[in-house]
PDB file of C-alpha atoms in Angstrom:
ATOM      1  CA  UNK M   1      -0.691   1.921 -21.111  1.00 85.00           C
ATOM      2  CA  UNK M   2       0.210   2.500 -17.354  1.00 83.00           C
ATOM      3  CA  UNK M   3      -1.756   4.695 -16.638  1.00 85.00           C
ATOM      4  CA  UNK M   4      -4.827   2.821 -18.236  1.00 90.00           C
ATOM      5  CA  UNK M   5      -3.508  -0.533 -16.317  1.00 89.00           C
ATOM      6  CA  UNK M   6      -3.401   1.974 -13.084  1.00 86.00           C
ATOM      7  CA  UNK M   7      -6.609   3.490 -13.555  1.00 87.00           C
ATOM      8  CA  UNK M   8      -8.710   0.124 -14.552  1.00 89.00           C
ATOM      9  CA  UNK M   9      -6.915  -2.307 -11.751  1.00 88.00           C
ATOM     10  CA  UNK M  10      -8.129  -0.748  -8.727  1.00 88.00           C
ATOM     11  CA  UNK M  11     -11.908  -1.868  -9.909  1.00 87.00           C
ATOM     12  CA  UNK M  12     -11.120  -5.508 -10.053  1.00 86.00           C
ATOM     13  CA  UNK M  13     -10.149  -5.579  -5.750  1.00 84.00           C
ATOM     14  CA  UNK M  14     -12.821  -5.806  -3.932  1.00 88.00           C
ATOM     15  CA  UNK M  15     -13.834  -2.774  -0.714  1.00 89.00           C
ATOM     16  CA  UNK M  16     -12.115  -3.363   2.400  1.00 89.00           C
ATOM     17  CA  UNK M  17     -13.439  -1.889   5.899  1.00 89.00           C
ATOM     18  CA  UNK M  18     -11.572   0.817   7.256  1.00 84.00           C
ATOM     19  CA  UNK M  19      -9.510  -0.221   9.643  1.00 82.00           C
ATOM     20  CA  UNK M  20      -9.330   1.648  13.780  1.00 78.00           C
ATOM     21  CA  UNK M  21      -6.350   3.766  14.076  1.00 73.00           C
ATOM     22  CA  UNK M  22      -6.822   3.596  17.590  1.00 69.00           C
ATOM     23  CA  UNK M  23      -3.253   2.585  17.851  1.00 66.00           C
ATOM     24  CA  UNK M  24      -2.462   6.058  15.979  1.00 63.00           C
ATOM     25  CA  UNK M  25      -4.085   8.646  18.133  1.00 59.00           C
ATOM     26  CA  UNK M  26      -2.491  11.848  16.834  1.00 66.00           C
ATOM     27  CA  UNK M  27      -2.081  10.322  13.251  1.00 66.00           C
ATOM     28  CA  UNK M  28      -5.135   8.976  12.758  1.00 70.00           C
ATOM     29  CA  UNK M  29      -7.400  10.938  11.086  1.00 75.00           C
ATOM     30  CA  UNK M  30      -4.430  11.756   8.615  1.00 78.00           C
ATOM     31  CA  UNK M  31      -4.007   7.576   7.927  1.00 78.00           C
ATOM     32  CA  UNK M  32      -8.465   7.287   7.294  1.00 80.00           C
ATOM     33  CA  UNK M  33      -7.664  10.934   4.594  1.00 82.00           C
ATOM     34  CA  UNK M  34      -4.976   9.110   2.733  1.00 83.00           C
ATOM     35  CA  UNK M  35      -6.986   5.969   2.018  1.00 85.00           C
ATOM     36  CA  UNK M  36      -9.182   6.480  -1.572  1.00 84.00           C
ATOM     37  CA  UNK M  37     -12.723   5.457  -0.865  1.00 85.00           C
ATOM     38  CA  UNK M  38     -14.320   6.948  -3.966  1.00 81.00           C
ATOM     39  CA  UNK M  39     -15.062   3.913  -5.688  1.00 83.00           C
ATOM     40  CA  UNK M  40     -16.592   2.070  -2.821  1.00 88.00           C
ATOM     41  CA  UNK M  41     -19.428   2.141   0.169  1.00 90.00           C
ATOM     42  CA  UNK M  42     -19.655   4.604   2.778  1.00 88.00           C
ATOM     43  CA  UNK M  43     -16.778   3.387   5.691  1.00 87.00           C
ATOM     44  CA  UNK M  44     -14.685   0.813   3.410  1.00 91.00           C
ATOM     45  CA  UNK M  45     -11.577   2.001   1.406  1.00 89.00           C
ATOM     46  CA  UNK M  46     -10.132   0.564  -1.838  1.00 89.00           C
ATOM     47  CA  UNK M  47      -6.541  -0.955  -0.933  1.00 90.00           C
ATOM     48  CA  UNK M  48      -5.006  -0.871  -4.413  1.00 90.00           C
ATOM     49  CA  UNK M  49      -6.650   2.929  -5.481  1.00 89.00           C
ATOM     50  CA  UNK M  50      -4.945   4.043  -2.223  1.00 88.00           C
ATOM     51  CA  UNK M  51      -1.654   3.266  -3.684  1.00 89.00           C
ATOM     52  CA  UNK M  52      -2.503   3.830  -7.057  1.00 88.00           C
ATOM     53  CA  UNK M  53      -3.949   6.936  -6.873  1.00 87.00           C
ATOM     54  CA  UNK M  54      -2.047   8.973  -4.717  1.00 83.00           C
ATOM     55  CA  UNK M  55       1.002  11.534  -4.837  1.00 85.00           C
ATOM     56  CA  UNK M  56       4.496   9.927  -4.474  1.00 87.00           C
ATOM     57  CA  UNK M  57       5.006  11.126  -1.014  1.00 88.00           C
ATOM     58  CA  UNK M  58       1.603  10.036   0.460  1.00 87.00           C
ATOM     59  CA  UNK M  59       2.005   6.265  -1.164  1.00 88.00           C
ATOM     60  CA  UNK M  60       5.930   6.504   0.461  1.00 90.00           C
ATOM     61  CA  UNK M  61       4.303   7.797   3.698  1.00 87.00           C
ATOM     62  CA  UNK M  62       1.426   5.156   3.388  1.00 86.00           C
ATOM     63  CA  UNK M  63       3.546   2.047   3.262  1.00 88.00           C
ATOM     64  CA  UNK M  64       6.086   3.048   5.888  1.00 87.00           C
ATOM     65  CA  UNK M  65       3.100   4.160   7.978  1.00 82.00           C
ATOM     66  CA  UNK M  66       3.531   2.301  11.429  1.00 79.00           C
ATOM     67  CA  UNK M  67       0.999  -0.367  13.326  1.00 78.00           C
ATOM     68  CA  UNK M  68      -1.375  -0.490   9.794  1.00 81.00           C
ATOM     69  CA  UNK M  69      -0.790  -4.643   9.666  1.00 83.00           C
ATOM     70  CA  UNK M  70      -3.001  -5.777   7.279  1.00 83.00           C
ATOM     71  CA  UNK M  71      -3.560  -2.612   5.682  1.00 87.00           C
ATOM     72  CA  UNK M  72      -3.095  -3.724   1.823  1.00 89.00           C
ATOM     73  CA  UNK M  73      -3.457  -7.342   1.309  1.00 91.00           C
ATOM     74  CA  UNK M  74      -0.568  -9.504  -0.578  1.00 93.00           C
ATOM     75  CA  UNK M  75      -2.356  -9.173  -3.622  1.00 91.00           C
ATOM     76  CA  UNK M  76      -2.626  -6.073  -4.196  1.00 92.00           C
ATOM     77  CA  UNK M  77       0.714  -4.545  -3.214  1.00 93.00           C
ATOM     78  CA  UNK M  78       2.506  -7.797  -5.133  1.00 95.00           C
ATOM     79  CA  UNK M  79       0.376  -6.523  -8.289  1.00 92.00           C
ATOM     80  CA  UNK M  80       1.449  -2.894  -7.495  1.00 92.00           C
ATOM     81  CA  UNK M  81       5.170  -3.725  -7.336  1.00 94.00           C
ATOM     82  CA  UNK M  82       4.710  -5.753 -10.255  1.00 94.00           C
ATOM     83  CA  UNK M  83       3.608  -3.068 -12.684  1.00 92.00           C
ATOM     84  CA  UNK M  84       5.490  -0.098 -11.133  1.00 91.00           C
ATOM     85  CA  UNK M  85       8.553  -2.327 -11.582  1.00 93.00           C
ATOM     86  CA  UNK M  86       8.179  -2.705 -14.946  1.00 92.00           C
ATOM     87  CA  UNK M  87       7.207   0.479 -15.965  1.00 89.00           C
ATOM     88  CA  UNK M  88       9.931   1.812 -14.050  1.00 89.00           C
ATOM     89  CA  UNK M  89      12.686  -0.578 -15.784  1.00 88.00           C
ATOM     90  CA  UNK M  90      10.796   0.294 -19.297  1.00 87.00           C
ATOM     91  CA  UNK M  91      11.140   4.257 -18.509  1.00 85.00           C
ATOM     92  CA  UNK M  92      14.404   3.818 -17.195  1.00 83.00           C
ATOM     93  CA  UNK M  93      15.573   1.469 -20.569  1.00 82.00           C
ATOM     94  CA  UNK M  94      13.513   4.158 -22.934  1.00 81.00           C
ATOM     95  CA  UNK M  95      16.252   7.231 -23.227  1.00 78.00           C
ATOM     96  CA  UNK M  96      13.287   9.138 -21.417  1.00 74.00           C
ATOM     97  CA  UNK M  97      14.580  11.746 -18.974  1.00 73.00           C
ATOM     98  CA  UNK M  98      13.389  10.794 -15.633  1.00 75.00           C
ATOM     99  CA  UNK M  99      14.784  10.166 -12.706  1.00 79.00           C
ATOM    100  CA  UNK M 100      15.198   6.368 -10.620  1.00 83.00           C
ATOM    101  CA  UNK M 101      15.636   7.578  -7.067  1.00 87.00           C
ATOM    102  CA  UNK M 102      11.704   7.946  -6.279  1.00 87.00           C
ATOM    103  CA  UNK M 103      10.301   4.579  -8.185  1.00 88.00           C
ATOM    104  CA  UNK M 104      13.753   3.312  -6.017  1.00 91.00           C
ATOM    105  CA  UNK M 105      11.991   3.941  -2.829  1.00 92.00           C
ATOM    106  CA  UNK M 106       8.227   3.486  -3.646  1.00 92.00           C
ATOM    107  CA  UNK M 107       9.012  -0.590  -4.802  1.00 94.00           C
ATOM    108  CA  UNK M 108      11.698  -0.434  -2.099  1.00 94.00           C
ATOM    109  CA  UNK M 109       9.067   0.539   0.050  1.00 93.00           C
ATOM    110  CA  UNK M 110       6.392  -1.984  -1.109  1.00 94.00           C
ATOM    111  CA  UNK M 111       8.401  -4.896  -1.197  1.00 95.00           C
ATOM    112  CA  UNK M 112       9.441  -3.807   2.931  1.00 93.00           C
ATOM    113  CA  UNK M 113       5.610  -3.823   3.314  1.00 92.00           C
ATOM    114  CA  UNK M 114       5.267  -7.493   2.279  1.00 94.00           C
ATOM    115  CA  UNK M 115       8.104  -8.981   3.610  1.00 93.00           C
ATOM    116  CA  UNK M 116       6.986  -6.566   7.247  1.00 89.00           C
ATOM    117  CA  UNK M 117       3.792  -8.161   6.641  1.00 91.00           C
ATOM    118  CA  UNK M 118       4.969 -11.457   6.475  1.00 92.00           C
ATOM    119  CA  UNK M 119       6.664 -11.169   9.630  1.00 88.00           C
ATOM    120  CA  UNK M 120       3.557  -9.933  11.352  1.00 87.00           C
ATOM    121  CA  UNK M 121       1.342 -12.962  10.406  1.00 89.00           C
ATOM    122  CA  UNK M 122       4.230 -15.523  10.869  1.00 90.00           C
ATOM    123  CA  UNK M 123       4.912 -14.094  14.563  1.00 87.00           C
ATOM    124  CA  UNK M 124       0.677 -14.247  14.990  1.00 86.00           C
ATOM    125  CA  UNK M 125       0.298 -17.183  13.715  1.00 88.00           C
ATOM    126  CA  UNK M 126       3.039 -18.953  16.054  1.00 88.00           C
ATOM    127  CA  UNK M 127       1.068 -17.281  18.716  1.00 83.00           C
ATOM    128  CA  UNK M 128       3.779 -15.103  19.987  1.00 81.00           C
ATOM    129  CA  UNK M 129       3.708 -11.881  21.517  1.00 77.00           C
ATOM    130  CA  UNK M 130       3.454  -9.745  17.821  1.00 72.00           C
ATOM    131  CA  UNK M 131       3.793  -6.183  19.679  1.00 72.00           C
ATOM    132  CA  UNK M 132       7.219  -5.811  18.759  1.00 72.00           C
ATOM    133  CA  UNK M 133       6.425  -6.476  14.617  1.00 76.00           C
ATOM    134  CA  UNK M 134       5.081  -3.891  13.007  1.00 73.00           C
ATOM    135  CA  UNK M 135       4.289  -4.145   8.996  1.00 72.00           C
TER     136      UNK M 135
END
């Protein structure tokens, strides 16, 4: 069931641009490979495949990646967290051996990325000097 959910939910987002990593100048070309553009047009990027689909460590390394604001909207990481939370508690609840420490960090990790997030837009939006927030 999660992986069907995981698979199918990605199509209903729509394609974002890919954003200028500028800001990232020896890290940039490795933030533009981990973003899943597969299922979109040439130079945009599917937010919620990005997280979906990738290894554990490249999702962990995605959503701690530094000055990416704006890089997965609200929707989509509250809809990743959502599921992966409650798959997680199912697994953990179904006498299946696996372990908690990774899902731990990954919605540990996604929930830090909206509330980071949050900060950056409430800081832009007062108009104050949002150098020092970073998602």
């Amino acid at each position: 069931i999660y992986c069907t959910i995981n698979y199918v939910a990605p199509f209903l987002w729509k394609c974002e641009d890919i954003p200028d990593f500028s800001g990232l100048a020896p890290h940039s070309k490795e933030e533009k490979a981990r973003l899943v553009t597969w299922i979109c047009p040439q130079d945009q990027y599917s937010p919620l495949a990005s997280i979906s689909y990738g290894t554990t460590e490249q999702v962990v390394t995605t959503l701690f990646s530094h000055k990416t604001p704006g890089l997965y909207p609200y929707s989509c990481l509250f809809v990743y967290v959502s599921l992966y939370f409650a798959f997680a508690c199912y697994t953990a609840g179904a006498s299946i051996s696996s372990g908690l420490v990774i899902p731990m960090i990954i919605i540990g990790a996604c929930l830090g990325r909206i509330v980071g997030q949050a900060s950056y837009d409430m800081v832009t939006a007062m108009s104050w000097r949002n150098d020092w927030v970073d998602p």
